[in-house]
Coordinates of C-alpha atoms in Angstrom, one line a residue:
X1036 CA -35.2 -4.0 -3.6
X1037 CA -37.2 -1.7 -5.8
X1038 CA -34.1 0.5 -5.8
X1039 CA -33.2 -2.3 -8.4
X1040 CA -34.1 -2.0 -12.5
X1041 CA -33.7 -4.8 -14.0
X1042 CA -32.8 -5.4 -17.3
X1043 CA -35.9 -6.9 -19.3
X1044 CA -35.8 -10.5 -18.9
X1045 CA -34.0 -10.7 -15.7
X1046 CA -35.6 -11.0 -12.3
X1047 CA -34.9 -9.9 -8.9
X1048 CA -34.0 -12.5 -6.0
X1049 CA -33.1 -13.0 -2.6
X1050 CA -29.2 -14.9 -2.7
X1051 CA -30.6 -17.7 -0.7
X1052 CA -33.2 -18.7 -3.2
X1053 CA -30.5 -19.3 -6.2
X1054 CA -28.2 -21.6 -3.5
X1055 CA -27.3 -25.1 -4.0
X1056 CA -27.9 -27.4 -0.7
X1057 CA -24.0 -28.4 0.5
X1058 CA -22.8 -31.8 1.9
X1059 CA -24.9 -31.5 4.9
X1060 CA -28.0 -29.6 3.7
X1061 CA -27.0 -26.5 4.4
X1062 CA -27.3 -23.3 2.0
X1063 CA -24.0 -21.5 3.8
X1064 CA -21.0 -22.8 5.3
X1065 CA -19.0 -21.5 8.1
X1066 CA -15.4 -22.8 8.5
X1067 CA -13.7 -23.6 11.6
X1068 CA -11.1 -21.5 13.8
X1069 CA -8.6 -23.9 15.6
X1070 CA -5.2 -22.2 17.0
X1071 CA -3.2 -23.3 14.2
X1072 CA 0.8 -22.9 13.8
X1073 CA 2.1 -19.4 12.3
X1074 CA 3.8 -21.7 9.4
X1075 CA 2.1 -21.9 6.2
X1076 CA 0.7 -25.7 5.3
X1077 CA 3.1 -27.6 3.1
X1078 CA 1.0 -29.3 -0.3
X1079 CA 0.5 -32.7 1.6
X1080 CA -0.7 -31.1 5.2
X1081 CA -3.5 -29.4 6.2
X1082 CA -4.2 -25.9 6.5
X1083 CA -7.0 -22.9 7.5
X1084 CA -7.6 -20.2 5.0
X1085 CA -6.6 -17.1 6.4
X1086 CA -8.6 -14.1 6.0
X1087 CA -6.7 -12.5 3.3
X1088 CA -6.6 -15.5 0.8
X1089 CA -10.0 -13.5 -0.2
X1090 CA -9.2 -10.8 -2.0
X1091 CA -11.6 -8.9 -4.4
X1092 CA -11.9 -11.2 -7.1
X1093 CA -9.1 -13.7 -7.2
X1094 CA -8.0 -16.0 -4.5
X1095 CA -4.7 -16.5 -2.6
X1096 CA -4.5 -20.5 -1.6
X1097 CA -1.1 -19.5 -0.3
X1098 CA -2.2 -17.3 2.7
X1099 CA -3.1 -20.6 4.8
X1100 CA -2.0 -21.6 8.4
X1101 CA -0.7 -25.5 9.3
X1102 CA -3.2 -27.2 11.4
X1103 CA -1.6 -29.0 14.2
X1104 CA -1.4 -32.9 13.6
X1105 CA -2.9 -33.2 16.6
X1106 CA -5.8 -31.9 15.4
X1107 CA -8.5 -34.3 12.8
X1108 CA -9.4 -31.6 9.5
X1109 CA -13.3 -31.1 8.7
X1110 CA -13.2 -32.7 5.4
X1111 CA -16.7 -31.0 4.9
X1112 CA -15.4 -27.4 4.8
X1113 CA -12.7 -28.1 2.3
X1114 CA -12.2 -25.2 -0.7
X1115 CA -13.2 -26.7 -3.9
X1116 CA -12.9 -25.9 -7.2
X1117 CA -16.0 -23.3 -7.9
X1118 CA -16.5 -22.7 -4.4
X1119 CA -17.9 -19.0 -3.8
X1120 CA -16.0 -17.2 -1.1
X1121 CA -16.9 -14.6 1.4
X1122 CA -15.4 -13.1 4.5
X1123 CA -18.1 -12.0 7.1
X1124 CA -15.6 -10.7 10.2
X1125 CA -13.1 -8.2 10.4
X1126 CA -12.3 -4.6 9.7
X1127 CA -14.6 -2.6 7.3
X1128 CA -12.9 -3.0 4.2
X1129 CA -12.4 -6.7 4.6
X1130 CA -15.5 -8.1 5.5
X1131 CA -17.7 -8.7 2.5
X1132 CA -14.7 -9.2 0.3
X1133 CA -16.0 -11.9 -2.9
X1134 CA -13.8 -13.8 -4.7
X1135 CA -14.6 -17.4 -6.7
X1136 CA -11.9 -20.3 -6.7
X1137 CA -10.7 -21.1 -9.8
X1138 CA -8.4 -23.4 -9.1
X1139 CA -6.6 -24.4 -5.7
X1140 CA -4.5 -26.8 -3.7
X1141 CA -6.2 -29.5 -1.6
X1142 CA -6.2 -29.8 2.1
X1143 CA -7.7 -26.3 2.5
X1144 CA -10.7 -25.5 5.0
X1145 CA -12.4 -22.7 5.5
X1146 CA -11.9 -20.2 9.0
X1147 CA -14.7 -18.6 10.9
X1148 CA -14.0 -15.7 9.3
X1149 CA -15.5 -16.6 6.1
X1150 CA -18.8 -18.2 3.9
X1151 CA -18.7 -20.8 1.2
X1152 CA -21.3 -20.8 -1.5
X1153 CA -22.2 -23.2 -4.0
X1154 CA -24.4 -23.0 -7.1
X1155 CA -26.3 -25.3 -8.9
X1156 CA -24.3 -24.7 -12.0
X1157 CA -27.3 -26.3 -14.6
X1158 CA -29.0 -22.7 -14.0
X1159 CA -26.9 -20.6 -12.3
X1160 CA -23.0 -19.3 -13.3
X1161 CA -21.2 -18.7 -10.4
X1162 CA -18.7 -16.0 -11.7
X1163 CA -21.5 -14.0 -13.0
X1164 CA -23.1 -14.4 -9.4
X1165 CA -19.1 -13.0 -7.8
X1166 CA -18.7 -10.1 -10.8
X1167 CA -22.5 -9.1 -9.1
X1168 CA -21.4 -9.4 -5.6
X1169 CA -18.5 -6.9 -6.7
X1170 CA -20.4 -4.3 -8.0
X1171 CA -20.6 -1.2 -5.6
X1172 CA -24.2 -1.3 -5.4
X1173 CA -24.1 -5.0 -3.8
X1174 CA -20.9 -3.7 -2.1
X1175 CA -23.0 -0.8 -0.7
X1176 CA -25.8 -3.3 0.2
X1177 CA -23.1 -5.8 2.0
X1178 CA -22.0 -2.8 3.7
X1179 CA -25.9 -2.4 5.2
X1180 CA -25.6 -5.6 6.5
X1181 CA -22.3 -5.4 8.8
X1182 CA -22.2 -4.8 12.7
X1183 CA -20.5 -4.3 15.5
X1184 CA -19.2 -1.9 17.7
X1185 CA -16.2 -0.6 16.3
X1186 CA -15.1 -0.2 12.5
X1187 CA -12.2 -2.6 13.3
X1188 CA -14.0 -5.4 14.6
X1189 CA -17.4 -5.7 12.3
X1190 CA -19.3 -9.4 11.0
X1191 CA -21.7 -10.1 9.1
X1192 CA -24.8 -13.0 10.0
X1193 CA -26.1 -15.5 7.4
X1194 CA -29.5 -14.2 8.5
X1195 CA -28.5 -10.9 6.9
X1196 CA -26.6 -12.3 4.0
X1197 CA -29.4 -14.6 2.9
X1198 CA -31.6 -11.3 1.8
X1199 CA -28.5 -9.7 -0.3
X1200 CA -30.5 -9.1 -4.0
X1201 CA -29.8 -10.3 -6.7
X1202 CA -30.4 -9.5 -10.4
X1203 CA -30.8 -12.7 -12.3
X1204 CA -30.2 -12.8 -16.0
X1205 CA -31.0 -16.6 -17.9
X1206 CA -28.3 -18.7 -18.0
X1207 CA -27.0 -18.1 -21.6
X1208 CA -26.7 -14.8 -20.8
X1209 CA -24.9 -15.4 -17.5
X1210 CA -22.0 -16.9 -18.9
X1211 CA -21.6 -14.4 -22.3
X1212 CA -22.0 -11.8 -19.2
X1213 CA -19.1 -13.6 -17.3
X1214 CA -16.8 -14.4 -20.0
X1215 CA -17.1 -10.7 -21.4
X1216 CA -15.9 -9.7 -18.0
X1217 CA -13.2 -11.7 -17.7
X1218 CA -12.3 -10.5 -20.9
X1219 CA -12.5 -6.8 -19.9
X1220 CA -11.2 -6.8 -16.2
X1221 CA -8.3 -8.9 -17.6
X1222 CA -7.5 -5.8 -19.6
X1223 CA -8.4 -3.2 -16.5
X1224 CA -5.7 -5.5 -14.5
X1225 CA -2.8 -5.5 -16.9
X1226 CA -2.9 -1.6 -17.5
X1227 CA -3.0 -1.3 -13.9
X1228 CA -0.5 -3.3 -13.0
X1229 CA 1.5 -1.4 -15.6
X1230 CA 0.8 1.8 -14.1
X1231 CA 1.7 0.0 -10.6
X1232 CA 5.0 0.0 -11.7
X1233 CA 5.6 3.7 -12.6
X1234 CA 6.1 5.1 -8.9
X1235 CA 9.1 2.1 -8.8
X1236 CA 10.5 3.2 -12.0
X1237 CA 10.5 7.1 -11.3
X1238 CA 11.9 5.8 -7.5
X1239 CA 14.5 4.6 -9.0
X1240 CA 15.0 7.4 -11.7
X1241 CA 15.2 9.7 -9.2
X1242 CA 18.1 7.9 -7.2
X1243 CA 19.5 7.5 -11.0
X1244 CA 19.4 11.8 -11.2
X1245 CA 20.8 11.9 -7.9
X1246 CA 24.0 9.5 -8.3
X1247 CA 24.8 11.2 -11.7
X1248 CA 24.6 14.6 -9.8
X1249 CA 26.9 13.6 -7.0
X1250 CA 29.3 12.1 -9.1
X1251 CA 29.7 14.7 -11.7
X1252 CA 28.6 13.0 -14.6
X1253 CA 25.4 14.9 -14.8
X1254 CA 27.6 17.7 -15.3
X1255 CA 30.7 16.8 -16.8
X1256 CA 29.7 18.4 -20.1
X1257 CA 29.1 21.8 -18.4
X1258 CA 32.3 21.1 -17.0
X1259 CA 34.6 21.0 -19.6
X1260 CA 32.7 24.1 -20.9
X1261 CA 32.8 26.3 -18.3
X1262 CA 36.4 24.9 -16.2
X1263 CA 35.2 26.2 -13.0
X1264 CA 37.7 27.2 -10.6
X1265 CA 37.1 24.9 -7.4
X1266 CA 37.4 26.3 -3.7
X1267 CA 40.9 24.5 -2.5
X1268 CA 41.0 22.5 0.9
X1269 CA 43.7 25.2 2.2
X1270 CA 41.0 27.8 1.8
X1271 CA 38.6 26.1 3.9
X1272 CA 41.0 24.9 6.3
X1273 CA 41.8 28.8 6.7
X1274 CA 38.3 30.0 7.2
X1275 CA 37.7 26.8 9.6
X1276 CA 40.8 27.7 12.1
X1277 CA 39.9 31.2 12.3
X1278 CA 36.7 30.5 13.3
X1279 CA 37.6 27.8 15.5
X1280 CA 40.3 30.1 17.0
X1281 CA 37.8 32.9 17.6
X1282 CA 35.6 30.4 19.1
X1283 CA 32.9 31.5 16.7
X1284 CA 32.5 27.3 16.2
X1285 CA 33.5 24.7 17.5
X1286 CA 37.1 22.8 17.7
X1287 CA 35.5 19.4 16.8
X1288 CA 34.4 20.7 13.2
X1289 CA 37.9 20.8 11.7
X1290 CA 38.5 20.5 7.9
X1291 CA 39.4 16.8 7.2
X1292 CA 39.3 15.2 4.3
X1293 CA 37.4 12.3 3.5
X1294 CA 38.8 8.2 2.7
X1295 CA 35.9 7.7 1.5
X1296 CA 36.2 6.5 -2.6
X1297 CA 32.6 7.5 -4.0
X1298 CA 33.8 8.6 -7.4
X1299 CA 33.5 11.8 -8.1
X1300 CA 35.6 14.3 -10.4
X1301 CA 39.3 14.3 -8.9
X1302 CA 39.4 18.3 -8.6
X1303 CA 35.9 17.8 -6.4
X1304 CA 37.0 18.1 -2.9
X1305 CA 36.3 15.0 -0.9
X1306 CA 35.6 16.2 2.3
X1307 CA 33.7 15.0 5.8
X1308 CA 30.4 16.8 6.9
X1309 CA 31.7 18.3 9.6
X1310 CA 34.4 20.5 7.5
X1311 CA 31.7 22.5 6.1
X1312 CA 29.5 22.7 8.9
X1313 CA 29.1 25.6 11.2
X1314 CA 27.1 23.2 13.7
X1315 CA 26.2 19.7 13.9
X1316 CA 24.3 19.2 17.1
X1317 CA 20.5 16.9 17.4
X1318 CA 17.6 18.0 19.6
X1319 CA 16.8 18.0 23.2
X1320 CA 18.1 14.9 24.9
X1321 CA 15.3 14.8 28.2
X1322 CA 11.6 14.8 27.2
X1323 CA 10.0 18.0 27.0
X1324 CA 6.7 18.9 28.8
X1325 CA 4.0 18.9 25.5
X1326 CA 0.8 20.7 25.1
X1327 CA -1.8 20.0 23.1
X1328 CA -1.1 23.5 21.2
X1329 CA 1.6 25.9 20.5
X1330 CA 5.0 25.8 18.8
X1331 CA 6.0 23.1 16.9
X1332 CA 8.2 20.2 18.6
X1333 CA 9.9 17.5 15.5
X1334 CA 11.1 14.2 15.8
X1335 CA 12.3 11.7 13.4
X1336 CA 9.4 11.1 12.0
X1337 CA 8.0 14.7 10.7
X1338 CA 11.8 14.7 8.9
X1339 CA 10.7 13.4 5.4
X1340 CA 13.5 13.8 2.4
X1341 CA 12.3 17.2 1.2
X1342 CA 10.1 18.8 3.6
X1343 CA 8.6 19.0 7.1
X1344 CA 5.7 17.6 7.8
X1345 CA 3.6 19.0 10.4
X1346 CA 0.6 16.3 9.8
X1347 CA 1.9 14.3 13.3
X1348 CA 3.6 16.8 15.0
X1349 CA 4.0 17.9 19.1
X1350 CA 3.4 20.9 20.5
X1351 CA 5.5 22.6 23.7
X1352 CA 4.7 26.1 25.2
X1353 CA 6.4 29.2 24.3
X1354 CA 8.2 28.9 27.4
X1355 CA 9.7 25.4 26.5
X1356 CA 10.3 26.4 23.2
X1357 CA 12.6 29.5 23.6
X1358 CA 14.8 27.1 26.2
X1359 CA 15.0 24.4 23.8
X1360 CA 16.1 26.7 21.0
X1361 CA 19.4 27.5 23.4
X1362 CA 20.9 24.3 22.4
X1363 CA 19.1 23.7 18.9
X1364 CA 18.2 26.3 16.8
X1365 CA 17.0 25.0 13.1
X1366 CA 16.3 28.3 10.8
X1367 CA 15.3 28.5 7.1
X1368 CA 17.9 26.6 4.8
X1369 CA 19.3 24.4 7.6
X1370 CA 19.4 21.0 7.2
X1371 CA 17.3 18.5 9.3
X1372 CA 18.5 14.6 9.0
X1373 CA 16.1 11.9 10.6
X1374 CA 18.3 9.9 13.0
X1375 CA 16.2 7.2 14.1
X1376 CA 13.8 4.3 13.0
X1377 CA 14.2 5.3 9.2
X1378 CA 16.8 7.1 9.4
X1379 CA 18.9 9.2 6.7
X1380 CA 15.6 11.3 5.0
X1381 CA 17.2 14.6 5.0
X1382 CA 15.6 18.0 4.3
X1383 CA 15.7 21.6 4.3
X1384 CA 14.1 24.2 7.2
X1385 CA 11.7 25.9 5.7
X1386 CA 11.2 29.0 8.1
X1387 CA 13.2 31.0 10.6
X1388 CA 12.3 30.3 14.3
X1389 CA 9.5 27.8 13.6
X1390 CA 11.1 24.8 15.4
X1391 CA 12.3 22.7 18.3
X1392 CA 13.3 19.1 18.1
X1393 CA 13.9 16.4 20.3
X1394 CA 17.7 13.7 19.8
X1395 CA 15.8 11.7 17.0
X1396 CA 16.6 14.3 14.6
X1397 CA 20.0 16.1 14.0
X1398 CA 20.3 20.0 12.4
X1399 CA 23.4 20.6 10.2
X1400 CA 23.9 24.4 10.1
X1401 CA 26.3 24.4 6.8
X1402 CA 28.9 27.0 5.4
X1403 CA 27.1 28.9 2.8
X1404 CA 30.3 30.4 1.2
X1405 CA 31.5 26.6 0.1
X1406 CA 28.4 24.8 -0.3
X1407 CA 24.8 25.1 -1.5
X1408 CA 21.6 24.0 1.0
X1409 CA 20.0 22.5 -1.8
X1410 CA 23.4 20.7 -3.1
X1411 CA 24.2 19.5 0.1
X1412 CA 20.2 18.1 0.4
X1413 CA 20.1 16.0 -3.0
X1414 CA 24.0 14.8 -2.3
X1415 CA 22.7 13.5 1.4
X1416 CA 20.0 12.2 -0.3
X1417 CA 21.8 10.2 -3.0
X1418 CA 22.2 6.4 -3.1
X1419 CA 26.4 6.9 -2.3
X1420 CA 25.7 8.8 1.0
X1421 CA 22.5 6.9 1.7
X1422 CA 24.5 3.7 2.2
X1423 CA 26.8 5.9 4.0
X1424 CA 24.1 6.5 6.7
X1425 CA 23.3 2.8 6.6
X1426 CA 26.7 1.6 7.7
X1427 CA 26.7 4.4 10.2
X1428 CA 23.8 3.2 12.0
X1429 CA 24.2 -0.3 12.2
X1430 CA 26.0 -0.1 15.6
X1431 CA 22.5 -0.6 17.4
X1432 CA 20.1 -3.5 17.4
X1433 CA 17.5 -0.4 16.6
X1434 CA 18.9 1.5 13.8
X1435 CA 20.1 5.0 15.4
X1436 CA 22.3 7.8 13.6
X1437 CA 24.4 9.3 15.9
X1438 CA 26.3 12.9 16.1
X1439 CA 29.6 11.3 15.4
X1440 CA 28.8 9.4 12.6
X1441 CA 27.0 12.3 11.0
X1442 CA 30.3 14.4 11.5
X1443 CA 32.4 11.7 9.2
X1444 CA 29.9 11.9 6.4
X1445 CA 31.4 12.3 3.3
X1446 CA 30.8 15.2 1.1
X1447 CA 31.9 15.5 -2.6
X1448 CA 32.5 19.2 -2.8
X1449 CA 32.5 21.0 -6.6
X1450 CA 32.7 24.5 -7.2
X1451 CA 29.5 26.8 -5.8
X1452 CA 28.7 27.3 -9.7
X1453 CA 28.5 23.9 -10.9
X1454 CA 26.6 23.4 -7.4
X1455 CA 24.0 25.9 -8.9
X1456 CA 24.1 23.6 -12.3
X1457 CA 23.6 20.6 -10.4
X1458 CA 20.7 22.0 -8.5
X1459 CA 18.9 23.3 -11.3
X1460 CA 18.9 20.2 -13.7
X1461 CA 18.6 18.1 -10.7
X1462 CA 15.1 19.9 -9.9
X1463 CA 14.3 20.1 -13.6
X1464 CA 14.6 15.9 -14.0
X1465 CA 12.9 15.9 -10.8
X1466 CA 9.8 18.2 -12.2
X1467 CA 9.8 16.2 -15.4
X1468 CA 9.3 13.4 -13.1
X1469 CA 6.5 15.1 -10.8
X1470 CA 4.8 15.5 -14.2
X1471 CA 4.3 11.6 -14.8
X1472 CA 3.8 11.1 -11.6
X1473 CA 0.8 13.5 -11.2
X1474 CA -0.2 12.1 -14.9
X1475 CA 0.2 8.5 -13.5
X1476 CA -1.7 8.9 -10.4
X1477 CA -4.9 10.6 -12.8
X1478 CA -4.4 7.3 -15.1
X1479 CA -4.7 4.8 -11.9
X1480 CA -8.0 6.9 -10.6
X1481 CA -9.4 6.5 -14.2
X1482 CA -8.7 2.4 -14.3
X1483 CA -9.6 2.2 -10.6
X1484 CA -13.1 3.5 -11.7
X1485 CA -13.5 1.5 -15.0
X1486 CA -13.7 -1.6 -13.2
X1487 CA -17.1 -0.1 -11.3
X1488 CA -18.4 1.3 -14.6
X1489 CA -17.8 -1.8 -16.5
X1490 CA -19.5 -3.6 -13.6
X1491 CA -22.3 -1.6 -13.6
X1492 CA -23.0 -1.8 -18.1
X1493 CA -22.9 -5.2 -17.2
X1494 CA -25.5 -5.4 -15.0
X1495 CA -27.8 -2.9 -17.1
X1496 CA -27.5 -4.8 -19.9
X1497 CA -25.7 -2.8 -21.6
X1498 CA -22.6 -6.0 -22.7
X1499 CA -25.3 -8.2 -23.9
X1500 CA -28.1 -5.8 -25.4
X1501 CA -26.8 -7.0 -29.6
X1502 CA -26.5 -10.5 -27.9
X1503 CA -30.1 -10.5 -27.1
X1504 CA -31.6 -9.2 -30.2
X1505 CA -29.5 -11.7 -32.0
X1506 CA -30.6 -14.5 -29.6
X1507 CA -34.4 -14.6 -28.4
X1508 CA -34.4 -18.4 -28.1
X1509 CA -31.9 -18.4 -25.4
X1510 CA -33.7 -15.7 -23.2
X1511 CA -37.4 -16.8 -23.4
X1512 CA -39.5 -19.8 -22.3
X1513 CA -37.5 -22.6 -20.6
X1514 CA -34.5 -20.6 -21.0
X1515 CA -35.8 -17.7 -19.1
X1516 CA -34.7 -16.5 -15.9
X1517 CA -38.4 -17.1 -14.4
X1518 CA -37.7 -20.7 -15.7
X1519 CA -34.3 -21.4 -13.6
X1520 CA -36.0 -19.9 -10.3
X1521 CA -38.4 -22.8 -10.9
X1522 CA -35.7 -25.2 -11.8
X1523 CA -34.4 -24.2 -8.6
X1524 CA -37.5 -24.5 -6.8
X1525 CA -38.5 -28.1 -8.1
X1526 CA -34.7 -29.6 -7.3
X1527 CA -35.4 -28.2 -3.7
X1528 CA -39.0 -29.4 -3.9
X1529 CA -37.0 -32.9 -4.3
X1530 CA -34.5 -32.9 -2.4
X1531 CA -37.2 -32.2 0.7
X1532 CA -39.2 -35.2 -0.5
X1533 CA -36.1 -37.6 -0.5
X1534 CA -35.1 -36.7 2.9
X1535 CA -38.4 -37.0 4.1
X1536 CA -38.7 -40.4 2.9
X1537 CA -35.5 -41.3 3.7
X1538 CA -36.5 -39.8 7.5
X1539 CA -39.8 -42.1 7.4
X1540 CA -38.0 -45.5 6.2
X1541 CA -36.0 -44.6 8.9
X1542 CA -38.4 -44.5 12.0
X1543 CA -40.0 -47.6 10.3
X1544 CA -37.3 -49.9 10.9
X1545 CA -37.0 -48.5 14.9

């Protein structure tokens, strides 16, 4: 523990020796794992705190399970009111998590999983003793103390717990330390929890960009300023038949147009997917052999809306890959549409003869004379065609997105330059959005660190120094720190005596 400098004044300790003896004696308490229902315990029934109503600092009395009523509850290991929490099982990152009770419903014991600690609040302040416990040198110190054999399955003993340090400022000093930090975390929470709501907001700024585009309105100005002249269904229909007469493409991707009411201008062509597609097909329908290198095989899931990712991605040999390409060739600007699980991200093919896929994801190889790959992206992407994929999919238990659904999407189809217009202030709203995203993120890595520093100037002293200077009466002589240890001491010194007394009137009367 020398590692430790303590602010002048305060004292170093092991945790045990600043614990108030529980109902039974004991410094610690364990709860009690019974199997208990899945169901949440109603107000008048009791329950077993589950693992997570610890959380770092503030407590969840909610996240309980029922005990059976065939089962008696351990009054002794009810959650009280100032009761000190800790869980000592589970994965890395949740055992050792603190957190004091404020306040909570009754009819609430503690699991395995966890420690209760009390304090004898005359000398000690128990939320000082959990804003201590927090900081990430304790955390660091807890973190020592943890085994097991896998990082998913760690605990921590009471034998180790018991020698956790702790820095042990007088009482007085405790609770302006405590209230300070309430003050100041309170603060650190709110702007985080306002920053916490940015990513929702731009979410749903960017579906906002998205429906304007695909209904025109982002444009309409531009519109009336520039009266572009708008390919005609007879146009496409001509190009179509020719191609499907020279067999160039197939029969099945006829011009139609679309019943579909989404609202766009009425000199937009409203037409089905298929009627400016070259080919709609989806990827290999048996399972290919995989290797552990080579060319890049997608599914569903390495289809996210905007790009590829390769982070989770199957290999097959170049063998493999030039027979699946046969049937499915994707090549840069193509579009790729995720077709099961989540399905409907959509995105564009970033290089020529990189890919294979397997059926979970579909390639749409468009017409580039009517329609823009990036146009035809952000309008599959939009909230309109989004609940257009959702009601195509819902013919399974398992949502799947199948060739002929994809076919009959609807497409609102402007002319090429107002596609190019909606492209470009699409991506301009969407960079102004990247920005506060990017500025966002920085802010949240900022408060997510104050909380530490703030921690740590508590614990150096550093809140209370003016305090001190103004108040030497309150930090020296029977108010000292030095002073509560013996408080401590002679309560314990006490409570011995009485039990030993009690222990010899005892074997008197046998």
């Amino acid at each position: 523990m020398s590692a430790f400098n303590c602010p002048e004044g305060w004292v170093l300790v092991e945790i045990e020796s600043v614990l108030a003896a529980q109902s039974d004696g004991k410094f610690v308490h364990q709860g009690w794992s019974p199997q208990c229902d899945r169901e949440s315990a109603a107000e008048n029934e009791w329950g077993v705190l589950k693992t997570t109503a610890i959380q770092d600092g503030f407590y969840l009395d909610y996240e309980n399970k029922r005990l059976p009523k065939d089962k008696e509850p351990k009054h002794r290991i009810e959650v009280k009111k100032g009761d000190l929490l800790i869980t000592n099982a589970g994965p890395r990152n949740r055992c050792g998590v603190i957190c004091y009770v404020k306040n909570t419903r009754s009819k609430l014991m503690l699991s395995g999983k966890m420690y209760r600690l009390r304090f004898p609040e005359e000398v000690i302040c128990p939320e000082y003793i959990e804003s201590w416990l927090r900081t990430s040198l304790i955390q660091k110190e807890l973190d020592d103390r943890k085994t097991g054999i896998s990082e998913s399955g760690l605990n921590m003993t009471q034998a180790r717990f018991l020698t956790l340090p702790i820095m042990l400022a007088p009482l007085a000093e405790q609770k302006v330390i405590a209230d300070d930090l309430d003050t100041l975390l309170a603060k650190v929470e709110t702007t985080k929890a306002r920053l916490d709501r940015i990513p929702n907001i731009l979410k749903n700024f960017r579906q906002s960009v998205l429906a304007a585009a695909v209904s025109g309105k982002l444009t309409e100005e531009w519109r009336e300023r520039n009266n572009p002249i708008n390919v005609t269904f007879n146009h496409i229909n001509d190009v179509k038949q020719a191609l499907i007469k020279s067999k160039v493409i197939k029969k099945d991707l006829d011009v139609v147009k679309s019943e579909s009411a989404i609202g766009s201008p009425n000199d937009w062509l409203n037409l089905k997917l298929k009627s400016i597609a070259s080919k709609i097909t989806d990827g290999e329908h048996k399972t290919p052999k995989r290797e552990d290198t080579g060319r890049y095989l997608l599914s569903a899931r390495n289809v996210q809306d905007g790009y590829i990712s390769t982070s989770n991605v199957d290999f097959v040999g170049e063998g493999e890959f030039q027979k699946l390409r046969k049937r499915c060739d994707p090549n840069k600007g193509d579009i790729l549409i995720s077709c099961s699980g989540s399905v409907g991200r959509v995105c564009l093919v970033d290089e020529d003869d990189k890919y294979v896929m397997v059926r979970s994801a579909a390639l749409v190889k468009f017409m580039d004379e009517f329609i823009q790959g990036k146009y035809l992206m952000y309008y599959l992407q939009s909230p309109v065609s989004q609940k257009d994929i959702e009601e195509s999919s819902k013919s399974t238990a398992q949502a799947n997105l199948f060739l002929g659904p994809i076919k009959d999407l609807t497409v609102a189809l402007p002319s090429l330059s107002e596609q190019t217009e909606i492209v470009r202030r699409v991506e301009e709203l969407f960079a102004f959005a990247d920005t506060i995203e990017q500025k966002t993120n920085a802010a949240l890595e900022r408060v997510n660190n104050l909380t530490q520093s703030i921690l740590a100037k508590a614990f150096r002293g550093e809140l209370t120094a003016e305090w001190r200077a103004a108040n030497p009466d309150l930090i020296t002589g029977d108010n000292s720190a030095e002073a509560l240890l013996e408080k401590i001491k002679a309560e314990r010194d006490a409570i011995k005596k009485q039990t030993k007394k009690k222990t010899q009137v005892k074997k008197a009367k046998v």
